[in-house]
Coordinates of C-alpha atoms and ligand atoms in Angstrom, one line a residue:
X1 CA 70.5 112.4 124.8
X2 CA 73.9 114.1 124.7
X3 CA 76.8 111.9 126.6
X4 CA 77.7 113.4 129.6
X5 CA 80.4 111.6 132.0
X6 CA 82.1 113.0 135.0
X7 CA 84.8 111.9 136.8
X8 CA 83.9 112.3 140.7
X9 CA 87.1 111.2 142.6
X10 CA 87.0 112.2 146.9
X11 CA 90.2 114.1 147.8
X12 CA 91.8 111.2 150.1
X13 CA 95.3 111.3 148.8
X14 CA 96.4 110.9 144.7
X15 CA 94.0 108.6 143.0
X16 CA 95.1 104.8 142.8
X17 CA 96.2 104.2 139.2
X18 CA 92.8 102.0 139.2
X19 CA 91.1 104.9 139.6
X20 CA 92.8 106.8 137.2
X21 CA 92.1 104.3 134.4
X22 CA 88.3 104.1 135.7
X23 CA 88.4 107.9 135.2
X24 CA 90.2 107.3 131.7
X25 CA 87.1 104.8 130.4
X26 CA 84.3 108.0 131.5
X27 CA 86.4 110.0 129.9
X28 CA 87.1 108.4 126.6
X29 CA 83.3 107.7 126.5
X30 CA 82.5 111.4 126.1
X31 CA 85.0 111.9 123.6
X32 CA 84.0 109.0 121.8
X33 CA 80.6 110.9 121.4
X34 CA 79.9 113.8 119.0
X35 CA 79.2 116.5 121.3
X36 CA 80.3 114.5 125.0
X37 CA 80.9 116.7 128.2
X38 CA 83.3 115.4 130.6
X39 CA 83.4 117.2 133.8
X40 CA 85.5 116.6 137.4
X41 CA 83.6 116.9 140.4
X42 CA 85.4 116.9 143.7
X43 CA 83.4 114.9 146.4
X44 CA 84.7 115.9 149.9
X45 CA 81.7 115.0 151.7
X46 CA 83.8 112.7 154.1
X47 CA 85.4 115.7 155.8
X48 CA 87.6 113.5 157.9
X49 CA 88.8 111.5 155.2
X50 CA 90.0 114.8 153.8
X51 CA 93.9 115.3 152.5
X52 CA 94.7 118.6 151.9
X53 CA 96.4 119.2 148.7
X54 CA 94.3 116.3 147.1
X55 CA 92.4 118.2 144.7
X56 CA 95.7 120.0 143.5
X57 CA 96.9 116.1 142.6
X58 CA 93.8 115.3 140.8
X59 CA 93.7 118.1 138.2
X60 CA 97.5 118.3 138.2
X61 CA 97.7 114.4 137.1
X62 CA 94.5 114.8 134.5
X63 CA 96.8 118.1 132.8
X64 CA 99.3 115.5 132.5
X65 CA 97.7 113.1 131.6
X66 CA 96.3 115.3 128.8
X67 CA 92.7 115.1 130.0
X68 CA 90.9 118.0 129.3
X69 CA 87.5 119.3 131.2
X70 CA 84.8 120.3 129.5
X71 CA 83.9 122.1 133.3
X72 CA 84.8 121.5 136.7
X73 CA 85.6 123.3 140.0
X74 CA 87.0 126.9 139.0
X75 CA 89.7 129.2 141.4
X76 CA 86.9 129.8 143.3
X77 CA 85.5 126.7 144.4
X78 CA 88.9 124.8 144.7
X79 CA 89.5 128.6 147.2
X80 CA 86.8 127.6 149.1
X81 CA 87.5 123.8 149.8
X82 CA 88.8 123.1 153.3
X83 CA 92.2 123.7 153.2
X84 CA 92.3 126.2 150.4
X85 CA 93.2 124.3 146.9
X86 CA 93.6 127.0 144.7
X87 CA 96.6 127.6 142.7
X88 CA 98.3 129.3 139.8
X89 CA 97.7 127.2 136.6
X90 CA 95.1 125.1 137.5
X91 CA 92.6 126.1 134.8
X92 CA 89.7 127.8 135.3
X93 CA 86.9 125.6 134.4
X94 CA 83.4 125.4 136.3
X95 CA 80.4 125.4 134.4
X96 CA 76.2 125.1 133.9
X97 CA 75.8 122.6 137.2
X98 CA 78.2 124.9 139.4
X99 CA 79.7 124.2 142.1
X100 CA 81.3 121.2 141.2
X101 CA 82.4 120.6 144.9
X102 CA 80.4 118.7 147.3
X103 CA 80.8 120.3 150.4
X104 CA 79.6 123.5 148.4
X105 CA 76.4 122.1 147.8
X106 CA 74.8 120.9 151.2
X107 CA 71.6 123.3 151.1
X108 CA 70.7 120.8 147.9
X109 CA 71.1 117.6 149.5
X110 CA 69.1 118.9 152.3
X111 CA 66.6 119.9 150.3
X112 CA 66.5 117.1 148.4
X113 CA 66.4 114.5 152.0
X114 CA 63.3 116.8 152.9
X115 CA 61.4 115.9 149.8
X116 CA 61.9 112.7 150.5
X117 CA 60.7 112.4 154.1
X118 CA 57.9 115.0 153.2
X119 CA 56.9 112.0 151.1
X120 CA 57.2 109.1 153.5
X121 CA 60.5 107.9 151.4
X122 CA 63.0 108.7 154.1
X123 CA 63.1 109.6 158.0
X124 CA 65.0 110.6 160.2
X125 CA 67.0 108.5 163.3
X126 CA 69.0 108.8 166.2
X127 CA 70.4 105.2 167.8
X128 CA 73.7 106.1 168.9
X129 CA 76.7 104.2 167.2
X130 CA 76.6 102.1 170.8
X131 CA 73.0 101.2 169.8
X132 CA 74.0 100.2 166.4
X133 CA 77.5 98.5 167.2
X134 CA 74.9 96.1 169.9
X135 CA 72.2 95.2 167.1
X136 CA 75.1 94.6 164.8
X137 CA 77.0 92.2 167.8
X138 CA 73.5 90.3 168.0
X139 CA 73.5 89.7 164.6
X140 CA 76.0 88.7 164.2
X141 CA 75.8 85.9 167.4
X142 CA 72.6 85.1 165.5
X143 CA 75.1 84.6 162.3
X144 CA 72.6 87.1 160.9
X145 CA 73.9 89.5 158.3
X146 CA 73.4 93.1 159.7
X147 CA 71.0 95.6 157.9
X148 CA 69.3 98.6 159.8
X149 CA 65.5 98.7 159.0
X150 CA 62.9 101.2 159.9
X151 CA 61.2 98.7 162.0
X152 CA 64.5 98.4 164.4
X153 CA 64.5 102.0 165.3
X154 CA 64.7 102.7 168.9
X155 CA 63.1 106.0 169.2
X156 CA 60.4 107.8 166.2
X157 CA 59.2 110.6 165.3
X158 CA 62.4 112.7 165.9
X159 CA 61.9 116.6 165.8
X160 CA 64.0 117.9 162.9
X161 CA 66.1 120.5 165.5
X162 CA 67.2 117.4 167.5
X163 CA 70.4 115.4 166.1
X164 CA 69.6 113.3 163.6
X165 CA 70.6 111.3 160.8
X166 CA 68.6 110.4 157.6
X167 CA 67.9 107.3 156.4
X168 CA 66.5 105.8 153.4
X169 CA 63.2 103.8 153.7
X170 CA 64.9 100.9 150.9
X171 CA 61.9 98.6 149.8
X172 CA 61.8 95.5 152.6
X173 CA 60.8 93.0 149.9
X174 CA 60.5 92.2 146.1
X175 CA 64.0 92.6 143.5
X176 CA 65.7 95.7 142.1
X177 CA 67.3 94.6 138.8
X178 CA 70.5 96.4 137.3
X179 CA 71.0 96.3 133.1
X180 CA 75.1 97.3 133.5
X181 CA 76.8 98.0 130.4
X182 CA 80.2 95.9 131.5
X183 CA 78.6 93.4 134.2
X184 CA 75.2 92.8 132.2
X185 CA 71.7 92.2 134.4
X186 CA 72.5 91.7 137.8
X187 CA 69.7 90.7 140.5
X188 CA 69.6 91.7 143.8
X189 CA 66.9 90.7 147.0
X190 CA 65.9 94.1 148.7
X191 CA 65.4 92.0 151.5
X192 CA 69.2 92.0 152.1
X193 CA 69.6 95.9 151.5
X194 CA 69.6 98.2 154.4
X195 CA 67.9 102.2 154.8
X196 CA 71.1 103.4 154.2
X197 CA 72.1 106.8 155.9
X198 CA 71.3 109.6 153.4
X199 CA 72.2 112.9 155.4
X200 CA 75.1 112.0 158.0
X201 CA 74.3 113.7 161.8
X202 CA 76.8 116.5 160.8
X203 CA 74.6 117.8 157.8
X204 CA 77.1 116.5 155.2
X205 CA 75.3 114.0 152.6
X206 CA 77.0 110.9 152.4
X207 CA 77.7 109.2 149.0
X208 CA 74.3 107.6 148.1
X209 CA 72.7 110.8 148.3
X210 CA 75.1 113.0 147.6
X211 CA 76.2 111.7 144.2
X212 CA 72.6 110.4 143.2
X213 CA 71.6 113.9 143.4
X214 CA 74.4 115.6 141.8
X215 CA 74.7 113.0 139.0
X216 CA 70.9 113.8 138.0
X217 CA 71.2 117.8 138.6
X218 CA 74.6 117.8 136.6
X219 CA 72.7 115.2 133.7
X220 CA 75.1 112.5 134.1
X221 CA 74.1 110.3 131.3
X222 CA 76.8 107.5 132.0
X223 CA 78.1 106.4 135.6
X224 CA 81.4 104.9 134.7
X225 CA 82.8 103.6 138.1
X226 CA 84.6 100.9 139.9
X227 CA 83.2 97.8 140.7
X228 CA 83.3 98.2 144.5
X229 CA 80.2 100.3 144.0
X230 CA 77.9 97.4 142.1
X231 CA 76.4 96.1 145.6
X232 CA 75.5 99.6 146.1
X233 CA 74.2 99.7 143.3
X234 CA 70.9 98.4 144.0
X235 CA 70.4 101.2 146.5
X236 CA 71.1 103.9 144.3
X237 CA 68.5 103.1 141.2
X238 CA 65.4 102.6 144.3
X239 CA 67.0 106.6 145.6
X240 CA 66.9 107.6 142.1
X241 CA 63.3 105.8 141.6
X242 CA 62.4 107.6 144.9
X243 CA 62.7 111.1 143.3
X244 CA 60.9 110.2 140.0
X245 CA 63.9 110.2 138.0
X246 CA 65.4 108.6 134.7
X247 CA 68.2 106.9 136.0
X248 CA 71.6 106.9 134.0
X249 CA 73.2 104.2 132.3
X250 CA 75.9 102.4 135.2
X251 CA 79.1 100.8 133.9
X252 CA 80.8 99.1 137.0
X253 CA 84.8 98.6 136.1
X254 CA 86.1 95.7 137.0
X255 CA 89.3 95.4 139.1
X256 CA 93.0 95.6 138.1
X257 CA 95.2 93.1 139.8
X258 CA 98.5 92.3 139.5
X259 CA 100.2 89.4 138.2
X260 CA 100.4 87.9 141.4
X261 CA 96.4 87.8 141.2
X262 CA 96.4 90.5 144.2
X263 CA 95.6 94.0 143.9
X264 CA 97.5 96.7 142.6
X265 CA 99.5 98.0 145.4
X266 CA 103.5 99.7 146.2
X267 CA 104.4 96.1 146.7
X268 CA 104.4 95.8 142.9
X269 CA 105.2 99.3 141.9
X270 CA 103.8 102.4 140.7
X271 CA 100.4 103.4 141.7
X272 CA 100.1 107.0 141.4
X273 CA 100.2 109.0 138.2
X274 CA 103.1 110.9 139.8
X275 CA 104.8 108.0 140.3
X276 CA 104.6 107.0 137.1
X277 CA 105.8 110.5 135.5
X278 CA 108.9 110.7 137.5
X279 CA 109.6 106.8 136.8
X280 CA 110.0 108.3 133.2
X281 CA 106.8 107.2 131.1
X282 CA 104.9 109.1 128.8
X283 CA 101.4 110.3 129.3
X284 CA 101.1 109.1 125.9
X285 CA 101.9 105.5 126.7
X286 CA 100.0 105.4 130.2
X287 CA 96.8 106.6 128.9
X288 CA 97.0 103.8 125.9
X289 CA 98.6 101.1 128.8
X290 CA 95.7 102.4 131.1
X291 CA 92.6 101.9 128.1
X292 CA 93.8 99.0 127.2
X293 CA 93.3 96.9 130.8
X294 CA 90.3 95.3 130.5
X295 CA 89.4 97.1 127.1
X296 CA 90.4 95.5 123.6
X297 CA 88.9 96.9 120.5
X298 CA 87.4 93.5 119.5
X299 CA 86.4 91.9 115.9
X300 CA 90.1 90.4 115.2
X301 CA 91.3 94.3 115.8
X302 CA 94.6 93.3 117.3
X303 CA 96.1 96.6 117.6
X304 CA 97.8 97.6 120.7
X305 CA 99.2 101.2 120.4
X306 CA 96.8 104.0 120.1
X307 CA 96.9 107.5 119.5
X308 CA 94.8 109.5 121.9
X309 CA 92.3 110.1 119.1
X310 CA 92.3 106.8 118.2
X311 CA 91.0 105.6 121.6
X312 CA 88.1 108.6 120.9
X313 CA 87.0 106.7 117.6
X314 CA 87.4 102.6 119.1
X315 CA 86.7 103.1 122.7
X316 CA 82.9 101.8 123.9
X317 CA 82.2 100.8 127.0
X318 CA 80.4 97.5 125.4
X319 CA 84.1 96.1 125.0
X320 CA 85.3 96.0 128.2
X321 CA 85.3 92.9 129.8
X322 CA 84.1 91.9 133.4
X323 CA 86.9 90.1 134.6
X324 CA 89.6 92.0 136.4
X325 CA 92.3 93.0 134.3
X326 CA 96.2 92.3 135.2
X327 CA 98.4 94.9 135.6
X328 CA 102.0 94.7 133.3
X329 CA 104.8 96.5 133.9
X330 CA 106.4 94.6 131.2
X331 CA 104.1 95.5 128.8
X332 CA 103.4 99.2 129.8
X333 CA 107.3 99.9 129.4
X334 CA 107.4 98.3 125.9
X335 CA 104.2 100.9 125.1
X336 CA 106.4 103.6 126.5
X337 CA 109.5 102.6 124.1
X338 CA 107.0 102.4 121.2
X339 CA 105.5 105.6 121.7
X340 CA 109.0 107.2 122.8
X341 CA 109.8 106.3 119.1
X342 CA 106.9 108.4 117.9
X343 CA 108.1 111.6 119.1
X344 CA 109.6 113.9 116.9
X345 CA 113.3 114.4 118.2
X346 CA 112.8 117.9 119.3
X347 CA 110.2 116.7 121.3
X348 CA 111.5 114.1 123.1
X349 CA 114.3 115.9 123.5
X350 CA 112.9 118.5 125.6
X351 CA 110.9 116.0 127.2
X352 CA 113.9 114.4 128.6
X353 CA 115.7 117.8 130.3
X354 CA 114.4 117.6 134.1
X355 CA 115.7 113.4 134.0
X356 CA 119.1 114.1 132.3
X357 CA 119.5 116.9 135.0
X358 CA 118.6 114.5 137.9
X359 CA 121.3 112.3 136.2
X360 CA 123.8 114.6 136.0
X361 CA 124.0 115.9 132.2
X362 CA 122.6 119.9 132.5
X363 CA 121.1 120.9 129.4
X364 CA 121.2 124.8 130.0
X365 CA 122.3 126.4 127.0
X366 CA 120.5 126.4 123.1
X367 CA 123.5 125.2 121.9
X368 CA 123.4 122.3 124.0
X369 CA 120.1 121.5 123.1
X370 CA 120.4 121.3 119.6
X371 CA 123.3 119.1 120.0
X372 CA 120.8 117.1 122.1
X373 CA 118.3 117.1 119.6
X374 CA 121.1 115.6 116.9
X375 CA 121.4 112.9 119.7
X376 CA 118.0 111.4 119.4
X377 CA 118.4 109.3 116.7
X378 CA 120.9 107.4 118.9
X379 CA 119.2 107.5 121.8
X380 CA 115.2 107.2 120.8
X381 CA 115.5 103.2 120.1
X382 CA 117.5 102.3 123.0
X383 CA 115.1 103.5 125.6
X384 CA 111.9 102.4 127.3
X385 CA 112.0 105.3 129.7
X386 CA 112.7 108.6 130.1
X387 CA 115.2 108.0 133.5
X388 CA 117.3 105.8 131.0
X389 CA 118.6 108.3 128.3
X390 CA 121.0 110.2 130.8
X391 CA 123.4 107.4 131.0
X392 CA 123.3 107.2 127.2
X393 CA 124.7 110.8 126.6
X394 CA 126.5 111.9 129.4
X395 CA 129.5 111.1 128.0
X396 CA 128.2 113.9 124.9
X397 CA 128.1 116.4 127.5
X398 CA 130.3 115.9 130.7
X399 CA 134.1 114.8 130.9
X400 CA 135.0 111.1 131.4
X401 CA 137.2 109.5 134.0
X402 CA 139.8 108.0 132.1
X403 CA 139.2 104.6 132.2
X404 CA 140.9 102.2 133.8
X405 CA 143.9 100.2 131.5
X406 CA 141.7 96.7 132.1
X407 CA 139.1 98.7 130.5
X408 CA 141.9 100.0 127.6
X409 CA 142.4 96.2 126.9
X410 CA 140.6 94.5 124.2
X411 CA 139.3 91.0 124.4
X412 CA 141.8 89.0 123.9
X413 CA 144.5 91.2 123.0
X414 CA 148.1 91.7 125.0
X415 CA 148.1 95.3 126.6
X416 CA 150.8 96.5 123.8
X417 CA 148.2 95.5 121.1
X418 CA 146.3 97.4 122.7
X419 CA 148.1 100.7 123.0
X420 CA 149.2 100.3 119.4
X421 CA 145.6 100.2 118.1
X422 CA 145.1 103.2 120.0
X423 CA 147.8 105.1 118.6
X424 CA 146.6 103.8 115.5
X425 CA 143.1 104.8 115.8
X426 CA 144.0 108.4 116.8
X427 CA 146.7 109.2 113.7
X428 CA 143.8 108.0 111.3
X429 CA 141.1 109.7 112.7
X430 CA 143.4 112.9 113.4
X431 CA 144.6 112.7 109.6
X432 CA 140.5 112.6 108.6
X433 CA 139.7 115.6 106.3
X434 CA 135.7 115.2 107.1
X435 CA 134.1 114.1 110.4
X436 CA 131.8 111.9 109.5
X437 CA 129.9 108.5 110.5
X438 CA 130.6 107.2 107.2
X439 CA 133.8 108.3 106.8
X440 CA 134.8 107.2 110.7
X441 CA 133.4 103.8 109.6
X442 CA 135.1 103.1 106.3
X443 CA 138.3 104.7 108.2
X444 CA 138.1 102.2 111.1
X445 CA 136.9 99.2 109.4
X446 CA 140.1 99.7 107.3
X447 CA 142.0 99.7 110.0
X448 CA 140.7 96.7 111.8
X449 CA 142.2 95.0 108.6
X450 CA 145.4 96.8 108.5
X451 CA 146.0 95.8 112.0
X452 CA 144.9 91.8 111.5
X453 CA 142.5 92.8 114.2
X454 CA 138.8 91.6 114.3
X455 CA 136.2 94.3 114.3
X456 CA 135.0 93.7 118.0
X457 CA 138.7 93.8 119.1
X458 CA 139.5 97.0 117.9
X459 CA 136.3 98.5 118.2
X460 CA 136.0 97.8 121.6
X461 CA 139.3 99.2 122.7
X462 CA 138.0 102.4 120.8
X463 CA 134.5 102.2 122.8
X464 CA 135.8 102.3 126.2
X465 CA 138.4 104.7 125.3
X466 CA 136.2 107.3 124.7
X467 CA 133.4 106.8 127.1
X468 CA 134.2 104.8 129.9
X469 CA 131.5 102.3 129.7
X470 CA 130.6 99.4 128.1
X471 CA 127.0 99.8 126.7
X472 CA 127.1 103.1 124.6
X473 CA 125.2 103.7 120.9
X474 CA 126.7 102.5 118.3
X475 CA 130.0 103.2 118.0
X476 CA 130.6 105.6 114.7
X477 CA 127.4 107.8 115.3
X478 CA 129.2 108.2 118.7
X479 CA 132.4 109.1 117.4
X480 CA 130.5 111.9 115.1
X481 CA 128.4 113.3 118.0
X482 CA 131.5 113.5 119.9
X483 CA 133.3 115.7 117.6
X484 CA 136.8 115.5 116.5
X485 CA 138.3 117.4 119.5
X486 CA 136.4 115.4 122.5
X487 CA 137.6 111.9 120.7
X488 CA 141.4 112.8 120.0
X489 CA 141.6 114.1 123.2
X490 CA 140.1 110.8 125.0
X491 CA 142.3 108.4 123.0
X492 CA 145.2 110.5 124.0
X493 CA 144.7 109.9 127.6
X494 CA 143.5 106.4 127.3
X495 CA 147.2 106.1 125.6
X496 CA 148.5 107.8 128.1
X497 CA 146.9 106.2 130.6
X498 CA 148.0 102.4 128.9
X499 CA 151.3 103.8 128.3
X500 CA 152.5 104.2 132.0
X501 CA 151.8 100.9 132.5
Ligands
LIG601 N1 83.8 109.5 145.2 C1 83.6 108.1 144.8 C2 85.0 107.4 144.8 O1 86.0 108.1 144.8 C3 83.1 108.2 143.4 C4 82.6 106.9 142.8 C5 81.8 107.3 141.5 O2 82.5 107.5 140.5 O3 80.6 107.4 141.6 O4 85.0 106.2 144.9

C-alpha cells in the first residue's frame, strides 16, 4: 500500500511550533517511503474559529520550511475559502482527491451522514444547547461524567427539513482497542464514549466526520497527529468501522513541553515558524531541532545533525517515543550554529542581507556583496544566528565613531604608551608593501616586541582603534578585510583623538 500522509492543520492563527513538528513527523514518513504522497489539506469546518490569512501562514511557513507538497489546495480553492486566501506565489498544487478544503466539500459529508442514518448507524437530534448544558449540570451534581446517548434524547424521529444535528450511534457497551504506532495498544470502555455530533446544525461536518471521511476518500494510509486526539480516537476507528472501511494506521504525537515541564508557550519563546525565521534560525536547523524532539535514530546512532535527506533515510515513526519531549532553546541554537557552518559562504551570505539591513549594514551593491561573501570565514563560526552577524561587520561597511580615549588605552598601559603604539602601528602598517593577514601579523607581532609590549596590550589598543568595540573577529583577518585605507584612516583619528588629550 503506497504511504500517503497529509498534514490537515484548521486555519485558527499560525500553527503552534508543536504542530509544525507533528506536521514534520507525517511528512518525513512519506519521504521516508519509495513512492510517499504528502498532501495539506485545510480544515475550516469551524467557521467561527476561522482567521483570515491562516491558510496564507500555513503554506508560506512549509515553503520555508522546505516542505514540499505532493498536492494540496490550488489558487482556486485557497480563492474560494472565506476570506479569499489566494496569493501570488503560493504554488499551485491540488490534485486526484480535490478540493483539499473542507468547507468545499460539504455535499460529501452529507452524503456520507445519510448513509449512515439510512443504515440505523447515526440519527439525527435537536435538544437545544439549554437542554444539554441541564443534563450535563445533573451529571455532574450526580458526579456523573457527561456523555449524550441515544436513549437521553428528548424528542425522535426528527424530519430531515427541521434543524437538526447528527449524531453518531457509538456502541453503548463492549471495548474498541487502538494498535498506535507511538503509544502501542490502548483500551478504551465504549461505555464511557458519547454519540458524538457528526453533522453540526449549520450543515458544516465537524471533525470526527469530516476528517474520517476525507482521510479514507483522499487514501490516507498514516494518521500522524497530536496526542490530544488519542481519547478520540476510539470514536473515530467505530465511524470508520461504521462505513465498512480499512482503517489507517494512527500515530498519536506526544507533547512538547518546555523545560519548566509546562507547555510550549510565548512565556518561553518562539512558537511560530515566523517567529523563529525572523529570530534568525535556519530552516535547515529547525526542521533537524523539530525531528529530533521525541525522535532519536536509535541502535547506539548518536548522531544529532541531519541533513534533510538524511531524516528521509532514518526517520520511522517506530522511534519516536511516547513521552513528551522538552523543548531547548539551547540546543536548537547550537544546531543553528552547526548548520550555519555548513553553508557555502555565498550562501549564507545572501542569507544574512534582510538581518544586516535591520541592523543597520545595507548590502545594496555587487561590490558590496562580494566583499561580504570574503567576510564569511570571519563571521560563519562566531554565530548561532542570523540577527547576530550584523554587529560583526558593520564596522566593514559603515563608519565608526571614534572611540572614546578610555577606549584608546590599553590594559595597563599609561595614555602616552598608548598613543605611541598607535603611531607605531600606523607607520608600519602604512610602510607595508602587501596587505595581507600574514604579513599584518608577522608586522605587528614584531612590533609588540620592539615596543616591550605584550601582545594583548598592543593588540588591544589596535582593536578598538579601528572598530569601536570590544568583541570583533580576530584581529589580523580584520585588519585585511578593512583594507589599507579604512585602517590608516581610523588609527589616525584614534591618534588624534588620544593626542588632544
Ligand atoms: N484539524 C485538526 C487539528 O488542527 C487536525 C488533526 C489531525 O491531524 O487529524 O488539530
Amino acid at each position: 500500500m503506497t504511504t500517503r500522509t497529509r498534514f490537515a492543520p484548521s486555519p485558527t492563527g499560525e500553527p503552534h511550533i508543536g504542530n509544525v513538528r507533528t506536521m514534520l513527523f507525517s511528512w518525513l514518513t512519506a519521504r521516508h517511503a519509495a513512492d510517499g504522497k504528502f498532501f495539506l489539506r485545510i480544515e475550516d469546518t469551524d467557521q467561527e474559529r476561522y482567521t483570515p490569512g491562516s491558510a496564507r501562514v500555513i503554506v508560506e511557513s512549509l515553503r520555508w520550511l522546505g516542505v514540499e507538497l505532493d498536492e494540496g489546495p490550488d489558487h482556486a480553492q485557497l480563492a474560494a475559502m472565506k476570506t479569499n486566501e489566494d496569493w501570488e506565489g503560493a504554488a499551485d498544487v491540488s490534485g486526484p482527491y480535490a478540493p483539499y478544503v473542507q468547507s468545499q466539500r460539504l455535499d460529501l459529508y452529507r452524503q456520507h451522514t445519510d448513509l449512515l442514518i439510512a443504515n440505523g448507524l447515526a440519527y439525527r437530534a435537536n435538544e437545544t444547547a439549554e437542554e444539554l448544558e441541564r443534563m450535563r449540570t445533573a451529571a455532574q451534581a450526580d458526579k456523573r461524567a457527561f456523555t449524550f446517548r441515544r436513549h437521553m434524547r428528548l424528542r425522535e424521529d426528527i424530519r430531515p427539513d427541521e434543524p437538526h444535528v447528527v449524531r453518531f450511534a457509538m456502541p453503548l457497551t463492549g471495548t474498541t482497542t487502538l494498535d498506535d504506532m507511538i503509544q502501542g495498544k490502548v483500551t478504551f470502555d465504549n461505555g464511557n464514549l458519547d454519540d458524538v455530533v457528526l453533522l453540526k446544525s449549520d450543515g458544516f461536518p465537524t471533525y470526527h466526520l469530516a476528517a474520517m471521511v476525507d482521510d479514507h476518500l483522499m487514501k490516507v494510509s498514516h494518521v500522524v497527529r497530536a496526542v490530544e486526539w488519542l481519547p478520540s480516537a476510539p470514536k473515530h476507528l467505530r465511524i470508520i468501522e461504521a462505513f465498512g472501511w480499512q482503517p489507517p494506521r494512527f500515530a498519536h504525537v506526544p507533547l512538547v513541553l518546555s523545560e519548566d515541564g509546562k507547555k510550549l508557550s510565548k512565556r518561553h519563546g518562539a512558537t511560530s515558524v515566523t517567529e523563529f525565521r525572523e529570530q534568525g534560525y535556519l530552516p535547515e536547523a529547525l526542521v533537524n531541532f523539530l525531528a529530533m524532539l521525541g525522535w532519536a535514530p536509535g541502535q547506539g546512532d548518536e548522531q544529532n545533525v541531519f541533513t534533510r535527506e538524511e531524516l528521509f533515510e532514518k526517520f520511522t515513526l517506530e522511534k519516536v517515543g511516547a513521552s513528551p519531549a522538552i523543548f531547548s532553546y539551547a540546543k536548537l541554537d547550537w544546531l543553528n550554529g552547526v548548520h550555519i557552518r555548513r553553508l557555502a559562504p555565498d550562501d549564507l551570505a545572501r542569507r544574512l542581507v534582510p538581518f544586516l539591513a535591520r541592523g543597520g549594514v545595507q548590502i545594496d551593491t555587487p561590490d558590496k556583496l562580494e566583499r561580504l561573501i570574503r567576510l564569511m570565514p570571519l563571521v560563519q563560526v562566531r554565530i548561532d544566528r542570523l540577527t547576530k552577524a550584523a554587529e560583526l561587520v558593520d564596522i566593514f561597511f559603515n563608519d565608526i565613531a571614534t572611540p572614546s580615549s578610555e577606549m584608546l588605552i590599553g590594559p595597563k598601559m599609561e595614555q602616552h604608551l598608548s598613543l605611541a603604539a598607535l603611531r607605531a602601528t600606523r607607520s608600519a602598517l602604512a610602510a607595508l608593501s602587501a596587505w595581507s593577514e600574514p604579513v599584518i601579523e608577522s608586522t605587528l607581532r614584531d612590533l609588540g616586541v620592539a615596543l616591550n609590549l605584550k601582545p594583548t596590550q598592543l593588540f588591544t589598543v589596535i582593536r578598538n582603534a579601528v572598530s569601536g568595540k570590544q568583541v570583533t573577529p580576530p584581529l589580523f583577518g580584520m585588519l585585511d578585510a578593512l583594507g589599507r585605507d579604512i585602517t590608516l584612516e581610523r588609527l589616525d583619528r584614534a591618534i588624534v583623538r588620544l593626542g588632544a588629550n
